[in-house]
PDB file of C-alpha atoms in Angstrom:
ATOM      1  CA  UNK A 265       4.720 -20.029  -1.194  1.00 53.00           C
ATOM      2  CA  UNK A 266       6.410 -23.177   0.245  1.00 49.00           C
ATOM      3  CA  UNK A 267       9.303 -21.078   1.574  1.00 50.00           C
ATOM      4  CA  UNK A 268       6.886 -18.714   3.342  1.00 53.00           C
ATOM      5  CA  UNK A 269       5.072 -21.595   5.007  1.00 48.00           C
ATOM      6  CA  UNK A 270       8.394 -23.101   6.136  1.00 47.00           C
ATOM      7  CA  UNK A 271       9.352 -19.809   7.776  1.00 47.00           C
ATOM      8  CA  UNK A 272       6.025 -19.763   9.588  1.00 49.00           C
ATOM      9  CA  UNK A 273       6.547 -23.359  10.680  1.00 48.00           C
ATOM     10  CA  UNK A 274       9.921 -22.407  12.201  1.00 46.00           C
ATOM     11  CA  UNK A 275       8.239 -19.622  14.143  1.00 47.00           C
ATOM     12  CA  UNK A 276       6.060 -22.231  15.819  1.00 45.00           C
ATOM     13  CA  UNK A 277       9.142 -23.615  17.543  1.00 45.00           C
ATOM     14  CA  UNK A 278       9.760 -20.341  19.387  1.00 47.00           C
ATOM     15  CA  UNK A 279       8.545 -20.395  23.002  1.00 46.00           C
ATOM     16  CA  UNK A 280       5.415 -18.356  23.710  1.00 42.00           C
ATOM     17  CA  UNK A 281       5.134 -15.854  26.520  1.00 41.00           C
ATOM     18  CA  UNK A 282       1.645 -15.624  27.902  1.00 40.00           C
ATOM     19  CA  UNK A 283       0.231 -16.734  24.544  1.00 39.00           C
ATOM     20  CA  UNK A 284      -3.115 -18.359  23.991  1.00 47.00           C
ATOM     21  CA  UNK A 285      -3.265 -22.121  23.728  1.00 78.00           C
ATOM     22  CA  UNK A 286      -3.674 -21.871  19.952  1.00 87.00           C
ATOM     23  CA  UNK A 287      -2.991 -18.692  18.011  1.00 88.00           C
ATOM     24  CA  UNK A 288      -2.331 -17.547  14.458  1.00 90.00           C
ATOM     25  CA  UNK A 289       0.934 -16.503  12.826  1.00 88.00           C
ATOM     26  CA  UNK A 290      -0.213 -14.724   9.654  1.00 86.00           C
ATOM     27  CA  UNK A 291       1.282 -13.634   6.342  1.00 84.00           C
ATOM     28  CA  UNK A 292      -0.103 -11.710   3.345  1.00 88.00           C
ATOM     29  CA  UNK A 293       1.271 -11.761  -0.191  1.00 86.00           C
ATOM     30  CA  UNK A 294       0.303  -8.067  -0.393  1.00 84.00           C
ATOM     31  CA  UNK A 295      -0.693  -5.563   2.264  1.00 85.00           C
ATOM     32  CA  UNK A 296      -1.295  -2.731  -0.209  1.00 86.00           C
ATOM     33  CA  UNK A 297      -3.227  -2.597  -3.501  1.00 89.00           C
ATOM     34  CA  UNK A 298      -2.711   0.341  -5.862  1.00 85.00           C
ATOM     35  CA  UNK A 299      -5.599   1.230  -8.178  1.00 80.00           C
ATOM     36  CA  UNK A 300      -4.804   3.018 -11.431  1.00 76.00           C
ATOM     37  CA  UNK A 301      -6.514   3.356 -14.805  1.00 73.00           C
ATOM     38  CA  UNK A 302      -5.257  -0.079 -15.906  1.00 77.00           C
ATOM     39  CA  UNK A 303      -6.249  -1.916 -12.710  1.00 82.00           C
ATOM     40  CA  UNK A 304      -8.274  -5.040 -13.540  1.00 87.00           C
ATOM     41  CA  UNK A 305      -8.271  -6.728 -10.157  1.00 89.00           C
ATOM     42  CA  UNK A 306      -5.831  -8.559  -7.943  1.00 90.00           C
ATOM     43  CA  UNK A 307      -5.454 -11.819  -6.068  1.00 92.00           C
ATOM     44  CA  UNK A 308      -4.319 -11.821  -2.447  1.00 93.00           C
ATOM     45  CA  UNK A 309      -2.675 -14.903  -0.967  1.00 95.00           C
ATOM     46  CA  UNK A 310      -3.410 -15.258   2.743  1.00 95.00           C
ATOM     47  CA  UNK A 311      -1.330 -17.857   4.532  1.00 94.00           C
ATOM     48  CA  UNK A 312      -0.352 -18.678   8.078  1.00 93.00           C
ATOM     49  CA  UNK A 313       0.289 -21.238  10.754  1.00 94.00           C
ATOM     50  CA  UNK A 314      -1.230 -22.254  14.065  1.00 92.00           C
ATOM     51  CA  UNK A 315       1.084 -21.806  17.025  1.00 89.00           C
ATOM     52  CA  UNK A 316       0.196 -23.988  19.992  1.00 85.00           C
ATOM     53  CA  UNK A 317       1.654 -24.798  23.385  1.00 80.00           C
ATOM     54  CA  UNK A 318       0.197 -28.301  23.599  1.00 78.00           C
ATOM     55  CA  UNK A 319      -0.799 -31.114  21.207  1.00 78.00           C
ATOM     56  CA  UNK A 320      -4.045 -30.380  19.330  1.00 77.00           C
ATOM     57  CA  UNK A 321      -7.367 -31.591  20.677  1.00 75.00           C
ATOM     58  CA  UNK A 322      -9.277 -34.481  19.165  1.00 78.00           C
ATOM     59  CA  UNK A 323     -11.953 -32.144  17.794  1.00 85.00           C
ATOM     60  CA  UNK A 324     -11.014 -31.051  14.248  1.00 92.00           C
ATOM     61  CA  UNK A 325      -9.700 -27.532  13.741  1.00 94.00           C
ATOM     62  CA  UNK A 326     -11.644 -25.102  11.582  1.00 96.00           C
ATOM     63  CA  UNK A 327     -10.146 -22.026   9.929  1.00 97.00           C
ATOM     64  CA  UNK A 328     -12.268 -19.080   8.756  1.00 98.00           C
ATOM     65  CA  UNK A 329     -10.795 -16.113   6.881  1.00 98.00           C
ATOM     66  CA  UNK A 330     -12.754 -12.945   6.120  1.00 98.00           C
ATOM     67  CA  UNK A 331     -11.774  -9.874   4.093  1.00 97.00           C
ATOM     68  CA  UNK A 332     -14.061  -6.862   4.574  1.00 97.00           C
ATOM     69  CA  UNK A 333     -14.015  -3.567   2.685  1.00 97.00           C
ATOM     70  CA  UNK A 334     -15.171  -0.163   3.973  1.00 96.00           C
ATOM     71  CA  UNK A 335     -18.817   0.024   5.030  1.00 94.00           C
ATOM     72  CA  UNK A 336     -21.430   1.839   2.970  1.00 92.00           C
ATOM     73  CA  UNK A 337     -24.862   3.209   3.860  1.00 90.00           C
ATOM     74  CA  UNK A 338     -27.411   2.226   1.228  1.00 87.00           C
ATOM     75  CA  UNK A 339     -31.074   2.737   0.457  1.00 84.00           C
ATOM     76  CA  UNK A 340     -32.608  -0.281  -1.246  1.00 82.00           C
ATOM     77  CA  UNK A 341     -35.837   0.297  -3.165  1.00 81.00           C
ATOM     78  CA  UNK A 342     -38.402  -2.139  -4.473  1.00 80.00           C
ATOM     79  CA  UNK A 343     -40.115  -1.471  -7.774  1.00 75.00           C
ATOM     80  CA  UNK A 344     -43.605  -2.647  -8.591  1.00 75.00           C
ATOM     81  CA  UNK A 345     -45.577  -2.282 -11.783  1.00 76.00           C
ATOM     82  CA  UNK A 346     -48.666  -0.120 -11.514  1.00 75.00           C
ATOM     83  CA  UNK A 347     -50.799   0.864 -14.494  1.00 74.00           C
ATOM     84  CA  UNK A 348     -48.062  -0.402 -16.808  1.00 74.00           C
ATOM     85  CA  UNK A 349     -45.333   1.739 -15.213  1.00 79.00           C
ATOM     86  CA  UNK A 350     -42.524   0.559 -12.906  1.00 80.00           C
ATOM     87  CA  UNK A 351     -42.356   2.800  -9.819  1.00 75.00           C
ATOM     88  CA  UNK A 352     -40.539   2.718  -6.462  1.00 69.00           C
ATOM     89  CA  UNK A 353     -42.944   1.602  -3.754  1.00 72.00           C
ATOM     90  CA  UNK A 354     -40.920   0.408  -0.738  1.00 76.00           C
ATOM     91  CA  UNK A 355     -37.506   1.367   0.625  1.00 78.00           C
ATOM     92  CA  UNK A 356     -35.245   0.023   3.369  1.00 81.00           C
ATOM     93  CA  UNK A 357     -32.192   1.843   4.704  1.00 82.00           C
ATOM     94  CA  UNK A 358     -29.194  -0.440   5.112  1.00 84.00           C
ATOM     95  CA  UNK A 359     -27.161   1.195   7.844  1.00 85.00           C
ATOM     96  CA  UNK A 360     -23.928  -0.664   7.114  1.00 89.00           C
ATOM     97  CA  UNK A 361     -23.046  -2.959   4.210  1.00 93.00           C
ATOM     98  CA  UNK A 362     -19.441  -3.871   3.344  1.00 96.00           C
ATOM     99  CA  UNK A 363     -18.376  -2.618  -0.077  1.00 96.00           C
ATOM    100  CA  UNK A 364     -16.505  -5.931  -0.408  1.00 98.00           C
ATOM    101  CA  UNK A 365     -16.793  -9.104   1.660  1.00 98.00           C
ATOM    102  CA  UNK A 366     -15.205 -12.510   1.247  1.00 98.00           C
ATOM    103  CA  UNK A 367     -15.373 -15.420   3.664  1.00 98.00           C
ATOM    104  CA  UNK A 368     -13.264 -18.532   3.067  1.00 98.00           C
ATOM    105  CA  UNK A 369     -13.372 -21.640   5.236  1.00 98.00           C
ATOM    106  CA  UNK A 370     -11.922 -25.115   5.605  1.00 97.00           C
ATOM    107  CA  UNK A 371     -15.403 -26.640   5.371  1.00 96.00           C
ATOM    108  CA  UNK A 372     -19.123 -25.816   5.393  1.00 97.00           C
ATOM    109  CA  UNK A 373     -19.571 -22.737   7.565  1.00 96.00           C
ATOM    110  CA  UNK A 374     -22.495 -24.217   9.474  1.00 95.00           C
ATOM    111  CA  UNK A 375     -20.309 -27.214  10.432  1.00 96.00           C
ATOM    112  CA  UNK A 376     -17.401 -25.230  11.886  1.00 97.00           C
ATOM    113  CA  UNK A 377     -19.227 -22.239  13.407  1.00 97.00           C
ATOM    114  CA  UNK A 378     -22.284 -22.085  15.637  1.00 97.00           C
ATOM    115  CA  UNK A 379     -25.021 -19.579  14.906  1.00 96.00           C
ATOM    116  CA  UNK A 380     -24.345 -17.950  18.286  1.00 96.00           C
ATOM    117  CA  UNK A 381     -20.703 -17.313  17.408  1.00 97.00           C
ATOM    118  CA  UNK A 382     -21.732 -16.045  13.983  1.00 97.00           C
ATOM    119  CA  UNK A 383     -24.171 -13.601  15.561  1.00 94.00           C
ATOM    120  CA  UNK A 384     -21.581 -12.383  18.064  1.00 95.00           C
ATOM    121  CA  UNK A 385     -18.704 -11.928  15.602  1.00 95.00           C
ATOM    122  CA  UNK A 386     -20.661 -11.192  12.386  1.00 95.00           C
ATOM    123  CA  UNK A 387     -18.711 -13.624  10.217  1.00 97.00           C
ATOM    124  CA  UNK A 388     -21.179 -14.771   7.546  1.00 97.00           C
ATOM    125  CA  UNK A 389     -22.214 -12.406   4.767  1.00 95.00           C
ATOM    126  CA  UNK A 390     -25.758 -12.091   6.138  1.00 92.00           C
ATOM    127  CA  UNK A 391     -24.476 -11.077   9.574  1.00 93.00           C
ATOM    128  CA  UNK A 392     -22.018  -8.549   8.121  1.00 92.00           C
ATOM    129  CA  UNK A 393     -24.928  -6.449   6.798  1.00 90.00           C
ATOM    130  CA  UNK A 394     -26.983  -4.389   9.231  1.00 80.00           C
ATOM    131  CA  UNK A 395     -30.373  -3.194   7.973  1.00 67.00           C
ATOM    132  CA  UNK A 396     -32.345  -0.518   9.806  1.00 64.00           C
ATOM    133  CA  UNK A 397     -35.099   1.914   8.988  1.00 62.00           C
ATOM    134  CA  UNK A 398     -37.617  -0.558   7.551  1.00 64.00           C
ATOM    135  CA  UNK A 399     -41.161   0.854   7.841  1.00 63.00           C
ATOM    136  CA  UNK A 400     -43.705  -1.203   9.776  1.00 65.00           C
ATOM    137  CA  UNK A 401     -45.586  -1.768   6.526  1.00 66.00           C
ATOM    138  CA  UNK A 402     -42.684  -3.821   5.143  1.00 70.00           C
ATOM    139  CA  UNK A 403     -42.928  -7.330   6.557  1.00 72.00           C
ATOM    140  CA  UNK A 404     -40.186  -8.854   4.408  1.00 76.00           C
ATOM    141  CA  UNK A 405     -37.259  -6.507   5.141  1.00 73.00           C
ATOM    142  CA  UNK A 406     -34.840  -9.436   4.928  1.00 80.00           C
ATOM    143  CA  UNK A 407     -35.517  -9.651   1.185  1.00 83.00           C
ATOM    144  CA  UNK A 408     -33.880  -6.247   0.725  1.00 82.00           C
ATOM    145  CA  UNK A 409     -30.716  -7.572   2.362  1.00 85.00           C
ATOM    146  CA  UNK A 410     -30.895 -10.642   0.142  1.00 89.00           C
ATOM    147  CA  UNK A 411     -31.114  -8.364  -2.905  1.00 89.00           C
ATOM    148  CA  UNK A 412     -27.879  -6.588  -1.931  1.00 91.00           C
ATOM    149  CA  UNK A 413     -26.106  -9.918  -1.470  1.00 93.00           C
ATOM    150  CA  UNK A 414     -27.415 -11.265  -4.779  1.00 94.00           C
ATOM    151  CA  UNK A 415     -26.356  -8.173  -6.755  1.00 92.00           C
ATOM    152  CA  UNK A 416     -22.913  -7.983  -5.184  1.00 95.00           C
ATOM    153  CA  UNK A 417     -22.295 -11.701  -5.552  1.00 96.00           C
ATOM    154  CA  UNK A 418     -22.862 -11.328  -9.295  1.00 95.00           C
ATOM    155  CA  UNK A 419     -20.256  -8.531  -9.321  1.00 94.00           C
ATOM    156  CA  UNK A 420     -17.833 -10.735  -7.325  1.00 96.00           C
ATOM    157  CA  UNK A 421     -17.932  -8.186  -4.509  1.00 97.00           C
ATOM    158  CA  UNK A 422     -19.391 -10.737  -2.086  1.00 97.00           C
ATOM    159  CA  UNK A 423     -17.772 -14.171  -2.040  1.00 97.00           C
ATOM    160  CA  UNK A 424     -18.626 -17.259   0.008  1.00 96.00           C
ATOM    161  CA  UNK A 425     -15.723 -19.682  -0.445  1.00 97.00           C
ATOM    162  CA  UNK A 426     -16.559 -22.688   1.693  1.00 97.00           C
ATOM    163  CA  UNK A 427     -13.912 -25.406   1.671  1.00 96.00           C
ATOM    164  CA  UNK A 428     -11.380 -23.140  -0.079  1.00 97.00           C
ATOM    165  CA  UNK A 429      -8.943 -22.811   2.824  1.00 97.00           C
ATOM    166  CA  UNK A 430      -6.222 -25.448   2.558  1.00 96.00           C
ATOM    167  CA  UNK A 431      -5.266 -26.778   6.016  1.00 95.00           C
ATOM    168  CA  UNK A 432      -2.269 -29.112   6.366  1.00 93.00           C
ATOM    169  CA  UNK A 433      -1.870 -31.265   9.468  1.00 90.00           C
ATOM    170  CA  UNK A 434      -3.912 -28.749  11.475  1.00 90.00           C
ATOM    171  CA  UNK A 435      -0.937 -26.372  11.364  1.00 92.00           C
ATOM    172  CA  UNK A 436      -0.363 -24.631   8.007  1.00 94.00           C
ATOM    173  CA  UNK A 437      -3.219 -22.952   6.141  1.00 96.00           C
ATOM    174  CA  UNK A 438      -3.597 -20.854   2.999  1.00 96.00           C
ATOM    175  CA  UNK A 439      -6.203 -19.451   0.631  1.00 96.00           C
ATOM    176  CA  UNK A 440      -6.426 -16.972  -2.250  1.00 96.00           C
ATOM    177  CA  UNK A 441      -8.991 -14.153  -2.423  1.00 96.00           C
ATOM    178  CA  UNK A 442      -9.826 -12.515  -5.757  1.00 95.00           C
ATOM    179  CA  UNK A 443     -10.186  -8.751  -5.489  1.00 93.00           C
ATOM    180  CA  UNK A 444     -12.272  -7.343  -8.391  1.00 94.00           C
ATOM    181  CA  UNK A 445     -11.550  -4.127 -10.247  1.00 90.00           C
ATOM    182  CA  UNK A 446     -14.482  -2.234  -8.642  1.00 90.00           C
ATOM    183  CA  UNK A 447     -12.812  -1.825  -5.256  1.00 92.00           C
ATOM    184  CA  UNK A 448     -13.641   1.077  -2.961  1.00 91.00           C
ATOM    185  CA  UNK A 449     -10.629   2.957  -1.634  1.00 90.00           C
ATOM    186  CA  UNK A 450      -9.833   2.393   2.031  1.00 93.00           C
ATOM    187  CA  UNK A 451      -8.647  -0.137   4.601  1.00 96.00           C
ATOM    188  CA  UNK A 452      -9.778  -3.745   4.131  1.00 97.00           C
ATOM    189  CA  UNK A 453      -9.927  -5.708   7.377  1.00 97.00           C
ATOM    190  CA  UNK A 454      -8.612  -9.282   7.368  1.00 96.00           C
ATOM    191  CA  UNK A 455      -9.789 -11.579  10.156  1.00 97.00           C
ATOM    192  CA  UNK A 456      -8.722 -15.171  10.829  1.00 96.00           C
ATOM    193  CA  UNK A 457     -10.710 -17.336  13.222  1.00 97.00           C
ATOM    194  CA  UNK A 458      -9.715 -20.732  14.619  1.00 96.00           C
ATOM    195  CA  UNK A 459     -12.646 -22.877  15.731  1.00 96.00           C
ATOM    196  CA  UNK A 460     -13.208 -26.199  17.467  1.00 94.00           C
ATOM    197  CA  UNK A 461     -16.644 -27.722  18.022  1.00 94.00           C
ATOM    198  CA  UNK A 462     -18.122 -24.616  16.408  1.00 96.00           C
ATOM    199  CA  UNK A 463     -16.624 -22.248  18.991  1.00 96.00           C
ATOM    200  CA  UNK A 464     -14.020 -19.592  18.201  1.00 96.00           C
ATOM    201  CA  UNK A 465     -10.841 -20.356  20.175  1.00 94.00           C
ATOM    202  CA  UNK A 466      -8.568 -17.706  18.639  1.00 93.00           C
ATOM    203  CA  UNK A 467      -8.806 -14.641  16.406  1.00 94.00           C
ATOM    204  CA  UNK A 468      -6.168 -12.637  14.538  1.00 94.00           C
ATOM    205  CA  UNK A 469      -6.642  -9.306  12.729  1.00 95.00           C
ATOM    206  CA  UNK A 470      -4.675  -7.694   9.914  1.00 95.00           C
ATOM    207  CA  UNK A 471      -5.425  -5.258   7.077  1.00 95.00           C
ATOM    208  CA  UNK A 472      -4.878  -4.443   3.403  1.00 95.00           C
ATOM    209  CA  UNK A 473      -4.630  -0.823   2.257  1.00 94.00           C
ATOM    210  CA  UNK A 474      -6.359  -0.061  -1.064  1.00 92.00           C
ATOM    211  CA  UNK A 475      -5.481   3.308  -2.612  1.00 86.00           C
ATOM    212  CA  UNK A 476      -5.904   5.055  -5.943  1.00 79.00           C
ATOM    213  CA  UNK A 477      -2.647   6.225  -7.560  1.00 70.00           C
ATOM    214  CA  UNK A 478      -1.592   8.305 -10.565  1.00 58.00           C
ATOM    215  CA  UNK A 479      -4.323   9.772 -12.778  1.00 57.00           C
ATOM    216  CA  UNK A 480      -7.003   7.812 -10.927  1.00 57.00           C
ATOM    217  CA  UNK A 481      -5.931   9.422  -7.633  1.00 53.00           C
ATOM    218  CA  UNK A 482      -5.910  12.907  -9.177  1.00 50.00           C
ATOM    219  CA  UNK A 483      -9.385  12.524 -10.692  1.00 59.00           C
ATOM    220  CA  UNK A 484     -10.769  11.117  -7.442  1.00 57.00           C
ATOM    221  CA  UNK A 485      -9.334  14.022  -5.420  1.00 58.00           C
ATOM    222  CA  UNK A 486     -10.573  16.584  -7.967  1.00 54.00           C
ATOM    223  CA  UNK A 487     -14.102  15.138  -7.958  1.00 62.00           C
ATOM    224  CA  UNK A 488     -14.325  15.443  -4.164  1.00 61.00           C
ATOM    225  CA  UNK A 489     -12.371  18.669  -3.583  1.00 64.00           C
ATOM    226  CA  UNK A 490     -13.567  20.656  -6.629  1.00 64.00           C
ATOM    227  CA  UNK A 491     -16.728  19.021  -7.984  1.00 70.00           C
ATOM    228  CA  UNK A 492     -17.633  22.082 -10.104  1.00 66.00           C
ATOM    229  CA  UNK A 493     -14.345  22.045 -12.026  1.00 60.00           C
ATOM    230  CA  UNK A 494     -14.529  18.254 -12.289  1.00 54.00           C
ATOM    231  CA  UNK A 495     -17.973  18.582 -13.872  1.00 67.00           C
ATOM    232  CA  UNK A 496     -16.730  21.206 -16.343  1.00 67.00           C
ATOM    233  CA  UNK A 497     -13.769  19.025 -17.282  1.00 64.00           C
ATOM    234  CA  UNK A 498     -16.017  15.983 -17.769  1.00 67.00           C
ATOM    235  CA  UNK A 499     -18.341  18.049 -19.979  1.00 70.00           C
ATOM    236  CA  UNK A 500     -15.400  19.314 -22.056  1.00 70.00           C
ATOM    237  CA  UNK A 501     -14.059  15.780 -22.518  1.00 70.00           C
ATOM    238  CA  UNK A 502     -17.509  14.559 -23.604  1.00 73.00           C
ATOM    239  CA  UNK A 503     -17.858  17.415 -26.132  1.00 76.00           C
ATOM    240  CA  UNK A 504     -14.377  16.800 -27.555  1.00 72.00           C
ATOM    241  CA  UNK A 505     -15.019  13.063 -27.791  1.00 69.00           C
ATOM    242  CA  UNK A 506     -18.307  13.658 -29.618  1.00 70.00           C
ATOM    243  CA  UNK A 507     -16.729  16.168 -31.984  1.00 71.00           C
ATOM    244  CA  UNK A 508     -13.810  13.822 -32.686  1.00 66.00           C
ATOM    245  CA  UNK A 509     -16.124  10.919 -33.469  1.00 70.00           C
ATOM    246  CA  UNK A 510     -18.244  13.139 -35.745  1.00 70.00           C
ATOM    247  CA  UNK A 511     -15.163  14.323 -37.660  1.00 65.00           C
ATOM    248  CA  UNK A 512     -13.875  10.778 -38.019  1.00 68.00           C
ATOM    249  CA  UNK A 513     -17.177   9.549 -39.520  1.00 68.00           C
ATOM    250  CA  UNK A 514     -17.343  12.584 -41.832  1.00 69.00           C
ATOM    251  CA  UNK A 515     -13.868  11.853 -43.208  1.00 68.00           C
ATOM    252  CA  UNK A 516     -14.723   8.187 -43.652  1.00 67.00           C
ATOM    253  CA  UNK A 517     -17.806   9.103 -45.707  1.00 70.00           C
ATOM    254  CA  UNK A 518     -15.767  11.444 -47.912  1.00 68.00           C
ATOM    255  CA  UNK A 519     -12.919   8.977 -48.398  1.00 66.00           C
TER     256      UNK A 519
END
């Protein structure tokens, strides 16, 4: 880790050609995650340095790092109890919700980013979710978005990590993002924002590729390419598992 940061620091000494006043030199501990049957999660180290052509301003520097998984279209339903039975009564279509979203910062998000910048760049978790299709009869559509955030925060799929980016002398920064086992396959976008006085002064983009491998990859491909055969195989496995358990208990009783 220290060696990587030293290399980045040396890069800052190289002259810039048409570069922005402050920009990011980024590194990732991993740019690819392989998911197999034994995958239990991973931790990605994101580190970098701020390259500048002039001494830093008096206003403190803020660093915001986001990791965003592939978008999903969801329908969120509300259940109410009527005549002693829980039934679906209202539904809101969420046009785009990240399957995974983490935002890490050097301090409280509201202190280093204005609401206008957040709205424009969709940095906070709330802004990363776009809800559409709410009927006029639903006057609290925002509660459906809150429900998605609450559920996915419990599963560690949404993470708000304020103050978890380590910034040294307004030059070297680093943070670690925990990636849970329930990752969706695809490209995960990594964004780094530099801010001063709440305004974004520089942005850098990178990505992490998440792919299934081995048996997990084969099962995933079979389920999508040949769902009928996948269903038959799943049924056969379930029958064999049930028969095996029944035989095992029968032998234990006779032992």
